[in-house]
Amino acid sequence: MSFVHIQNVTKVYNKNKVLDQVSLSISEGEFITLLGPSGCGKSTLLRAISGLNDITEGSITVGGKDITNLPPKKRNVGMVFQSYALFPNMTAFDNIAFGLKMDGLSKKEIEPMVNEMLDIIDLKGKENRYPSQLSGGQQQRVALARALVKKPTVLLLDEPLSALDAKIRRSLRTQIRLIQKRLNMTTIFVTHDQEEALTISDRIFVMNHGTVEQVGTPLEIYTSPKTEYVAKFIGNYNVWSRDQLKGIPMNGVPSQGEMFAVRPEAIQLVSTEQAGHIGEYTADGTITMATILGNVMRFDVDVAGLNIRVDMLNEHGIGRLNTGSRVKLVIPSIEWKNIQKSD
Amino acid sequence: MQTQERNRISGGRLWHNIVVILLFAFLLIPLLVTALFSVSTNWENTILPQGLTFKWYEALFSDTRFLYAIGRSFLIAILTVIVSLVIMVPTIFIISLYFPKLEKWLQTIVLLPFALPGVVAAVGLIKLYSAPPVAISGTIWILLGVYFIVLMPFVYQSTRNSLRAINAVELMEAAEVLGAAKLKAFVRVILPNIMPGLIVASLLSFSIIFGEFVLANMLVGGSYEVVQVYLFRILAQDGRAASGTIITFFIIIFILYALVLKIGNWKPKVKPLPDAEEEETA
């Protein structure tokens, strides 16, 4: 039995279908991510669950309770915004206590609950600071505590890390995941960053044009994209149509399917001079560009006009592969993923 | 070369200073002379007054006509500011958050007073409001109405700017998700955060009304004599009383503007902390 159940949710805005018959089920304690570019409907769906946006059709059930037509204040969901949305006139403590005050709890009841939260987000001693006296990461942790202190049925995170710089984003991402696991909090996370989605989620819902294009664990989504859109969005996949491959001297192209995706790191690259031990190989090519990404080297290889992207670990000796080098490519047959064309 | 350069710069600075001094002289000399005149015993055929005295102020402040006029000015200004805020702030809040499409209409309405010179407005208003069903010409009510209109652009601008500066839309959403009803969220979250802006708007509005003459004179004149009208009428009769009034008037407005500047630069309760720049602990 799923804990959050979204059924056939449609949202029409200015005659545009922002959400089109979206259905999804989430188990209790699960961390799921809605992933997609801006305008794919992920934020609209999140806001529909919080009650900040109404929906045209469909139903939303949380914990067995139909909340489709409830106002936000009656839904008992927690929400964290990209811009933190802390109340500037209140201290960190009062910000966290706000929701409890609205529920009519007494000061005596509120204090231990807020203190426990301050402990969890590791901001003990800073409770009397105003938001303007806290760093971005600290502010977002206060916002997280403010949402969690009410023990919401589901926690909604609307791109909570996008306004932070890279280093803090990574550490806060880990912190969010740890807190979520500790509290066993059912969580829906919205992001356009595929790396974020892959590292933090139990399951990912890739969204496109108001629909869910593919659902799966991070591993499934990354290794087996089902459509051209997912393959292009989730990684740096090589995506080729059969038409593009026509006339290219390549061995091992599958006989079935119209569209293929091949992970750049699944392709082996050997310089032609040293290729003596290679038996079967897929194609001959020339490196047109070598880019260092840190621990990985990225090569663009030209095979009779077709560009193939190859990622290799930046190991000792890789410097011999350079722009202009002649190379042999090996694509294991299992790495040819049959995908659907997206429009 | 360098000295030439330096000369050019100091020449520029000199020129700058002269302009500033001239400007201040132009603005302040009449005021200083008026102030001096209002405390002089006799100043007719000498360069400087023959003696100083506060007796004109004593006379002024024991004149009930003057005191009533000041009182009326305060009353009408305070009343109008309160009415404007109570009506305009919720209206602007609701329109800019929930009916943004109507905002362009609100803007048009609010800017109308700028397109309508006071004299023109006054003539029209007298014609309309002298006869039943709404015969309020010559009363405080017509002033209240017209000043409300005069204040609209100022109240609108500062309220809307304050709402934008605090990102009112998201604050409201956050408060609602946390269990607050809309009204409660407005009172507990939005109002305290736009308060500095509203205080500045009130003080500015207050001093605008306090100094307004054309409408006050034409619409109510002597039947509800405010201090501006009193000043105008006393000018012909008694130069010293007029000077005293001007100085009193100036001091009130000056205090108001000083408050506006002070509060306008005021930031909500931020105490400087020694470790405010502390590194992220995460």
XYZ file of C-alpha atoms in Angstrom:
625
model
C 0.000 0.000 0.000
C 1.548 3.253 -1.058
C 1.731 6.157 1.361
C 1.514 9.004 -1.121
C -0.755 8.270 -4.009
C -1.131 10.670 -6.893
C -3.677 9.651 -9.449
C -4.250 11.087 -12.910
C -3.368 14.602 -11.845
C -3.872 17.138 -14.610
C -3.266 20.856 -14.364
C -4.303 23.178 -17.152
C -2.907 26.679 -17.001
C -3.683 29.228 -19.712
C -4.855 26.360 -21.943
C -1.480 24.630 -21.457
C -1.369 21.205 -19.893
C 1.339 21.747 -17.290
C 0.588 18.338 -15.802
C -0.937 15.645 -17.965
C -2.481 12.617 -16.241
C 0.403 12.178 -13.810
C 0.164 9.155 -11.526
C 2.724 8.068 -8.989
C 2.943 6.061 -5.794
C 5.447 6.529 -3.007
C 6.023 4.235 -0.016
C 6.320 5.449 3.550
C 9.839 6.617 4.367
C 10.875 6.686 0.734
C 12.973 9.489 -0.744
C 11.919 10.200 -4.293
C 13.081 12.850 -6.723
C 11.152 14.583 -9.445
C 13.811 15.323 -12.045
C 13.508 17.404 -15.167
C 14.352 20.717 -16.803
C 12.485 23.887 -15.900
C 8.973 23.886 -17.246
C 8.568 20.093 -17.106
C 5.906 20.371 -14.393
C 7.919 19.055 -11.431
C 7.452 22.152 -9.268
C 3.805 22.409 -10.223
C 3.275 18.833 -9.044
C 5.046 19.561 -5.765
C 2.982 22.698 -5.226
C -0.164 20.724 -6.004
C 0.730 18.293 -3.215
C 1.309 21.193 -0.795
C -1.973 22.810 -1.824
C -0.336 26.011 -3.086
C -1.564 25.192 -6.595
C -4.938 23.662 -7.301
C -5.311 20.938 -9.899
C -7.766 20.611 -12.750
C -8.328 16.860 -12.442
C -7.190 13.884 -10.408
C -6.657 13.112 -6.768
C -3.889 13.241 -4.177
C -3.912 10.918 -1.173
C -1.389 11.057 1.657
C -1.419 8.454 4.430
C -4.802 7.204 3.321
C -6.348 10.667 3.523
C -7.620 12.422 0.410
C -6.136 15.931 0.534
C -7.003 16.985 -3.016
C -9.290 19.816 -1.980
C -7.833 20.826 1.381
C -6.219 24.261 1.861
C -2.445 24.168 2.520
C -2.766 24.793 6.256
C -4.864 21.634 6.715
C -2.607 19.251 4.789
C 0.178 18.866 7.336
C 2.884 18.704 4.708
C 6.296 20.273 5.206
C 7.822 22.409 2.494
C 11.257 23.892 1.898
C 11.666 26.562 -0.768
C 14.585 27.362 -3.032
C 14.858 30.869 -1.566
C 14.512 29.541 2.020
C 11.493 31.846 2.670
C 12.466 32.326 6.306
C 10.613 35.064 8.139
C 13.136 37.935 8.400
C 11.508 39.425 11.493
C 11.908 36.244 13.536
C 14.942 34.506 15.022
C 15.913 30.995 13.972
C 14.095 29.723 17.058
C 10.894 31.633 16.272
C 11.035 30.569 12.652
C 11.152 26.917 13.671
C 8.467 27.463 16.314
C 6.098 29.278 13.944
C 4.214 26.215 12.721
C 3.795 24.877 16.260
C 2.436 28.238 17.404
C -0.053 28.150 14.558
C -1.177 24.745 15.842
C -1.884 26.377 19.182
C 0.810 24.606 21.200
C 1.980 26.250 24.419
C 5.453 27.707 24.928
C 6.282 24.827 27.251
C 5.455 22.255 24.602
C 7.174 24.153 21.827
C 10.565 24.689 23.449
C 11.800 21.083 23.699
C 10.565 20.333 20.186
C 12.434 23.288 18.694
C 15.553 22.462 20.685
C 15.506 18.906 19.409
C 15.323 20.237 15.858
C 18.170 22.678 16.457
C 20.165 19.693 17.581
C 19.323 17.690 14.484
C 20.287 20.492 12.103
C 23.383 21.221 14.172
C 22.586 24.876 14.869
C 22.524 24.829 18.668
C 23.691 28.177 19.979
C 22.545 30.081 16.901
C 18.839 29.977 17.728
C 18.693 33.681 18.574
C 20.071 34.813 15.265
C 17.969 36.421 12.610
C 18.034 34.902 9.119
C 20.205 37.778 7.860
C 22.847 36.749 10.405
C 23.049 33.185 9.075
C 24.829 31.863 5.983
C 22.826 30.436 3.092
C 23.402 26.853 4.168
C 22.458 27.626 7.768
C 19.308 29.405 6.614
C 18.279 26.427 4.551
C 18.850 24.137 7.540
C 16.568 26.368 9.621
C 13.981 26.135 6.841
C 14.337 22.358 6.920
C 13.881 22.284 10.701
C 10.873 24.576 10.432
C 9.255 22.095 8.054
C 10.238 18.974 10.026
C 9.300 20.149 13.521
C 5.602 19.755 12.761
C 6.168 16.074 11.963
C 4.583 16.409 8.536
C 3.203 13.366 6.753
C 5.357 14.173 3.743
C 8.283 16.532 3.261
C 8.414 18.541 0.040
C 11.727 20.029 -1.072
C 11.538 22.494 -3.963
C 15.085 22.811 -5.352
C 16.351 23.525 -1.846
C 20.016 23.457 -2.824
C 19.974 25.493 -6.021
C 20.772 28.809 -4.370
C 23.848 27.462 -2.567
C 27.393 27.166 -3.833
C 28.742 23.799 -4.917
C 30.631 22.752 -1.797
C 27.830 23.574 0.648
C 25.317 22.053 -1.735
C 27.088 18.690 -1.586
C 27.442 18.645 2.203
C 23.849 19.774 2.799
C 22.652 17.144 0.345
C 24.255 14.452 2.482
C 22.862 16.012 5.651
C 19.331 16.095 4.252
C 19.574 12.441 3.304
C 20.850 11.443 6.769
C 18.132 13.408 8.578
C 15.490 11.950 6.267
C 16.652 8.408 7.010
C 16.861 9.056 10.742
C 13.291 10.377 10.871
C 12.040 7.911 8.239
C 10.422 10.891 6.544
C 8.611 10.343 3.273
C 10.238 12.939 1.047
C 9.644 14.375 -2.407
C 12.584 16.293 -3.773
C 12.464 18.462 -6.869
C 15.597 19.220 -8.849
C 16.901 19.828 -12.348
C 20.354 18.528 -11.390
C 20.785 14.892 -12.412
C 23.842 14.368 -10.222
C 21.867 15.532 -7.188
C 18.999 13.221 -8.103
C 21.263 10.220 -8.597
C 23.099 10.615 -5.296
C 20.200 11.399 -2.975
C 17.182 9.360 -4.076
C 15.664 5.963 -3.493
C 13.780 6.383 -6.734
C 13.787 8.972 -9.482
C 10.805 10.135 -11.525
C 12.091 11.757 -14.701
C 9.540 14.278 -15.919
C 9.044 15.795 -19.351
C 6.250 18.008 -20.712
C 4.008 17.398 -17.714
C 4.297 13.625 -17.738
C 6.497 11.081 -15.966
C 8.799 9.691 -18.623
C 10.586 7.023 -16.573
C 10.611 5.755 -12.996
C 13.396 3.760 -11.392
C 16.228 3.567 -8.901
C 19.181 5.821 -9.678
C 21.073 2.789 -11.021
C 18.215 1.755 -13.310
C 17.679 5.263 -14.571
C 21.346 5.811 -15.217
C 22.227 2.493 -16.799
C 19.012 1.768 -18.667
C 17.337 4.917 -19.941
C 14.147 4.046 -21.780
C 13.849 7.093 -24.004
C 16.018 9.492 -25.936
C 14.949 12.279 -23.587
C 16.030 10.432 -20.420
C 19.304 9.349 -21.994
C 20.141 12.897 -22.995
C 19.062 14.406 -19.680
C 20.555 11.973 -17.222
C 24.106 11.708 -18.456
C 26.389 12.373 -21.351
C 25.066 9.464 -23.324
C 25.906 8.992 -26.971
C 22.486 8.975 -28.581
C 22.227 7.803 -32.190
C 19.347 7.019 -34.487
C 19.620 4.132 -36.962
C 19.619 6.690 -39.759
C 22.687 8.374 -38.299
C 24.496 5.042 -38.135
C 23.742 4.138 -41.733
C 26.924 3.917 -43.770
C 29.223 4.298 -40.746
C 31.802 1.506 -40.691
C 30.910 0.005 -37.295
C 30.657 -3.605 -36.198
C 28.097 -4.874 -33.745
C 25.265 -2.380 -34.317
C 22.137 -4.231 -33.091
C 19.860 -5.453 -35.845
C 16.736 -4.370 -33.897
C 15.651 -0.899 -32.838
C 15.587 2.627 -34.223
C 17.382 4.588 -31.502
C 20.410 3.688 -29.393
C 22.154 5.044 -26.330
C 25.710 4.151 -25.308
C 27.346 5.360 -22.090
C 30.610 7.198 -22.803
C 32.437 5.381 -19.985
C 31.394 1.952 -21.326
C 33.387 2.432 -24.497
C 37.005 1.302 -24.595
C 39.536 3.315 -26.477
C 42.928 2.014 -27.554
C 45.472 3.844 -29.616
C 45.898 2.066 -32.955
C 49.673 1.658 -32.428
C 49.141 -0.376 -29.275
C 46.038 -2.221 -30.373
C 47.852 -5.440 -31.136
C 46.101 -7.499 -28.478
C 42.597 -6.340 -29.421
C 40.722 -8.904 -31.465
C 37.185 -7.821 -32.196
C 36.615 -4.099 -32.209
C 33.769 -1.812 -33.186
C 35.311 0.947 -35.241
C 38.367 2.955 -36.199
C 38.405 6.652 -35.426
C 40.385 9.815 -34.809
C 40.346 11.863 -31.618
C 39.120 15.359 -32.426
C 39.149 16.727 -28.918
C 40.535 15.691 -25.510
C 39.133 17.418 -22.434
C 40.240 16.918 -18.869
C 37.330 16.779 -16.383
C 39.498 15.947 -13.370
C 39.490 12.248 -12.613
C 38.056 11.582 -16.058
C 39.325 12.358 -19.557
C 36.684 13.000 -22.186
C 37.472 12.270 -25.821
C 35.470 13.195 -28.867
C 36.215 10.612 -31.517
C 35.288 10.976 -35.144
C 34.257 7.818 -36.986
C 33.507 8.649 -40.617
C 31.682 11.825 -39.631
C 29.930 10.400 -36.548
C 30.982 11.898 -33.227
C 31.446 9.412 -30.391
C 31.967 10.589 -26.838
C 34.261 8.434 -24.699
C 35.080 8.912 -20.998
C 38.157 7.234 -19.536
C 39.685 7.287 -16.100
C 42.551 9.702 -16.016
C 45.169 6.998 -15.448
C 48.886 6.996 -15.990
C 49.739 6.817 -19.636
C 46.504 8.303 -20.918
C 48.455 11.350 -22.068
C 49.458 9.392 -25.152
C 45.897 9.702 -26.392
C 45.612 13.163 -27.812
C 43.926 15.243 -30.448
C 44.708 13.658 -33.785
C 45.514 10.179 -32.382
C 44.216 7.246 -34.384
C 42.238 4.920 -32.135
C 40.217 1.727 -32.105
C 36.882 1.731 -30.276
C 35.269 -1.206 -28.516
C 31.578 -1.046 -27.597
C 30.446 -4.214 -25.735
C 27.228 -5.472 -27.278
C 25.415 -5.270 -23.916
C 26.044 -1.513 -23.818
C 23.912 -0.774 -26.857
C 20.694 0.401 -25.146
C 17.597 0.377 -27.260
C 15.651 3.554 -26.514
C 12.485 5.221 -27.683
C 12.644 8.336 -29.768
C 11.319 11.414 -27.973
C 9.713 14.304 -29.748
C 52.414 67.544 -15.058
C 51.467 66.245 -11.649
C 51.097 69.687 -10.088
C 48.983 70.762 -13.023
C 46.794 67.770 -12.462
C 46.537 68.531 -8.768
C 45.653 72.164 -9.501
C 42.946 71.053 -11.847
C 41.466 68.767 -9.199
C 41.625 71.331 -6.397
C 40.165 73.883 -8.811
C 37.301 71.495 -9.451
C 36.788 70.980 -5.752
C 36.803 74.743 -5.140
C 34.172 75.255 -7.812
C 32.132 72.415 -6.280
C 32.322 74.026 -2.831
C 31.295 77.422 -4.152
C 28.215 75.951 -5.790
C 27.245 74.100 -2.603
C 27.725 77.205 -0.454
C 25.706 79.346 -2.857
C 22.917 76.795 -2.909
C 22.768 76.600 0.863
C 22.897 80.379 1.154
C 20.031 80.668 -1.294
C 17.952 78.200 0.689
C 18.933 79.099 4.232
C 19.353 82.889 4.300
C 15.629 83.647 3.984
C 14.949 81.078 6.676
C 17.604 82.489 8.996
C 16.372 86.011 8.466
C 12.809 84.909 9.139
C 13.939 83.156 12.312
C 15.846 86.225 13.415
C 12.893 88.482 12.635
C 10.582 86.287 14.688
C 12.726 86.783 17.798
C 13.644 90.473 17.325
C 12.266 93.287 19.453
C 12.550 95.915 16.786
C 14.147 95.679 13.351
C 13.243 98.604 11.159
C 16.096 100.925 10.288
C 19.120 98.980 11.549
C 21.208 96.294 9.853
C 20.726 93.859 12.728
C 17.749 93.720 15.120
C 17.956 96.007 18.125
C 17.189 93.268 20.647
C 16.043 89.673 20.954
C 12.839 88.412 22.561
C 10.549 85.393 22.638
C 7.453 87.446 23.291
C 6.132 86.998 19.741
C 6.227 83.254 20.219
C 4.492 83.640 23.564
C 1.783 85.638 21.820
C 1.585 83.121 18.995
C 1.287 80.123 21.283
C -1.391 81.786 23.376
C -3.423 82.663 20.297
C -6.212 80.095 20.178
C -6.737 80.656 16.471
C -3.166 79.546 15.772
C -3.385 76.604 18.166
C -6.658 75.443 16.655
C -5.176 75.729 13.170
C -2.157 73.607 14.153
C -4.458 71.133 15.853
C -6.648 70.875 12.746
C -3.599 70.312 10.547
C -2.429 67.507 12.788
C -5.890 65.986 12.957
C -6.489 65.963 9.219
C -2.973 64.685 8.483
C -3.127 61.851 11.021
C -6.656 60.877 10.039
C -5.849 60.788 6.330
C -2.668 58.782 6.847
C -4.511 56.186 8.930
C -7.404 55.920 6.478
C -4.975 55.646 3.543
C -2.952 52.890 5.143
C -5.950 50.907 6.337
C -7.539 50.978 2.891
C -4.513 50.958 0.589
C -2.152 48.432 2.207
C -4.532 45.435 2.199
C -5.730 46.421 -1.285
C -2.217 46.572 -2.709
C -1.294 43.363 -0.907
C -4.283 41.434 -2.263
C -3.934 42.748 -5.800
C -0.197 42.295 -6.141
C -0.243 38.782 -4.662
C -3.492 37.278 -5.834
C -4.661 39.352 -8.812
C -1.445 40.499 -10.491
C -3.359 41.014 -13.725
C -5.274 43.870 -12.098
C -2.080 45.604 -11.064
C -1.846 47.719 -14.200
C -5.305 49.133 -13.469
C -4.355 49.897 -9.902
C -1.242 51.637 -11.176
C -3.247 53.768 -13.572
C -5.728 54.803 -10.902
C -3.023 55.523 -8.398
C -1.069 57.775 -10.764
C -4.103 59.849 -11.777
C -3.556 62.526 -9.107
C -0.307 63.474 -10.829
C -2.233 64.225 -13.999
C -4.664 66.479 -12.187
C -3.414 69.861 -10.918
C -4.729 70.804 -7.496
C -6.605 73.866 -8.745
C -8.441 71.883 -11.397
C -9.336 69.178 -8.919
C -10.518 71.720 -6.374
C -12.870 73.498 -8.782
C -14.389 70.215 -9.856
C -14.763 68.961 -6.319
C -16.410 72.185 -5.105
C -18.977 71.944 -7.907
C -19.702 68.303 -7.206
C -19.818 68.385 -3.424
C -21.506 71.746 -2.726
C -24.992 70.476 -3.361
C -26.895 67.446 -2.060
C -26.762 64.484 -1.989
C -23.199 64.898 -0.733
C -22.843 68.467 0.478
C -19.528 68.208 2.286
C -17.763 71.201 0.752
C -16.175 73.321 3.448
C -15.923 70.439 5.935
C -13.066 68.237 7.050
C -14.612 65.341 5.088
C -13.952 66.786 1.683
C -10.340 67.384 2.706
C -10.045 63.832 3.968
C -11.332 62.537 0.641
C -9.091 64.670 -1.526
C -5.998 64.066 0.586
C -6.617 60.350 0.372
C -6.361 60.734 -3.401
C -3.244 62.907 -3.107
C -1.529 60.262 -0.968
C -2.394 57.265 -3.146
C 0.758 57.283 -5.287
C 3.081 57.573 -2.282
C 1.382 54.878 -0.238
C 1.138 52.636 -3.284
C 4.781 52.964 -4.248
C 6.244 52.336 -0.823
C 3.883 49.476 0.012
C 4.517 47.696 -3.256
C 8.274 48.151 -2.979
C 8.255 46.788 0.563
C 6.215 43.761 -0.501
C 8.627 43.045 -3.343
C 11.692 43.511 -1.190
C 10.592 40.841 1.291
C 9.349 38.411 -1.383
C 5.864 38.467 0.108
C 4.510 35.721 -2.153
C 6.856 33.075 -0.821
C 6.608 34.226 2.786
C 2.833 33.883 2.566
C 3.151 30.426 1.018
C 5.616 29.310 3.681
C 3.336 30.570 6.445
C 0.289 28.892 4.932
C 1.998 25.533 4.551
C 3.017 25.864 8.209
C -0.629 26.076 9.188
C -1.410 29.797 9.199
C -4.629 31.161 7.732
C -4.146 33.955 5.189
C -5.162 36.749 7.570
C -2.954 35.415 10.332
C -0.025 35.050 7.956
C -0.515 38.639 6.819
C -0.592 39.993 10.361
C 2.204 37.833 11.799
C 4.593 37.652 8.865
C 3.930 40.291 6.208
C 3.024 43.326 8.326
C 6.049 43.260 10.659
C 8.364 42.969 7.672
C 6.898 45.860 5.687
C 6.518 48.050 8.777
C 9.649 50.191 8.239
C 8.415 50.982 4.719
C 4.963 51.850 6.016
C 6.347 54.130 8.718
C 8.388 56.048 6.167
C 5.341 56.291 3.909
C 3.255 57.598 6.824
C 5.742 60.277 7.800
C 6.161 61.401 4.207
C 2.407 61.468 3.705
C 2.002 63.378 6.932
C 4.400 66.098 5.883
C 2.901 66.306 2.387
C -0.522 66.998 3.860
C 0.889 69.270 6.510
C 2.387 71.478 3.814
C -0.443 71.353 1.271
C -2.046 74.746 0.649
C -4.000 74.983 -2.612
C -6.635 72.364 -1.846
C -6.946 73.340 1.816
C -7.491 76.979 0.909
C -9.912 76.439 -1.958
C -11.960 73.574 -0.551
C -12.405 74.601 3.070
C -10.567 77.909 3.568
C -11.742 79.657 6.701
C -14.515 77.262 7.623
C -11.969 74.664 8.700
C -8.827 76.730 8.979
C -5.656 74.629 8.946
C -2.274 76.100 9.765
C -1.278 76.579 6.130
C -4.352 78.713 5.510
C -3.873 80.530 8.813
C -0.328 81.413 7.768
C -1.486 82.768 4.442
C -4.129 84.960 6.073
C -1.935 86.222 8.911
C 0.843 87.185 6.499
C -0.985 90.349 5.443
C -1.829 91.371 9.008
C 1.115 90.600 11.252
C 4.613 89.951 9.935
C 6.005 88.705 13.247
C 3.224 86.170 13.843
C 3.727 84.979 10.262
C 7.475 84.563 10.819
C 6.862 82.662 14.043
C 4.382 80.426 12.265
C 6.798 79.741 9.435
C 9.557 78.765 11.847
C 7.244 76.535 13.905
C 6.022 74.979 10.708
C 9.533 74.448 9.429
C 10.648 72.771 12.653
C 7.747 70.310 12.536
C 8.445 69.371 8.914
C 12.181 69.187 9.598
C 11.662 66.720 12.444
C 9.403 64.615 10.234
C 11.960 64.424 7.432
C 14.740 63.623 9.877
C 12.621 60.701 11.088
C 11.965 59.597 7.511
C 15.679 59.537 6.752
C 16.504 57.735 9.977
C 13.831 55.063 9.622
C 14.405 54.731 5.875
C 17.970 53.607 6.586
C 16.960 51.406 9.479
C 17.386 47.661 9.075
C 15.215 45.230 11.040
C 16.891 44.347 14.326
C 20.289 43.256 13.178
C 22.779 43.398 15.975
C 26.344 43.193 14.783
C 27.849 39.908 15.859
C 31.562 39.334 16.301
C 31.335 36.003 14.483
C 28.720 36.897 11.883
C 31.127 35.997 9.099
C 31.703 32.575 10.567
C 32.414 29.730 8.178
C 29.769 27.232 7.275
C 29.804 24.550 9.956
C 28.446 21.825 7.709
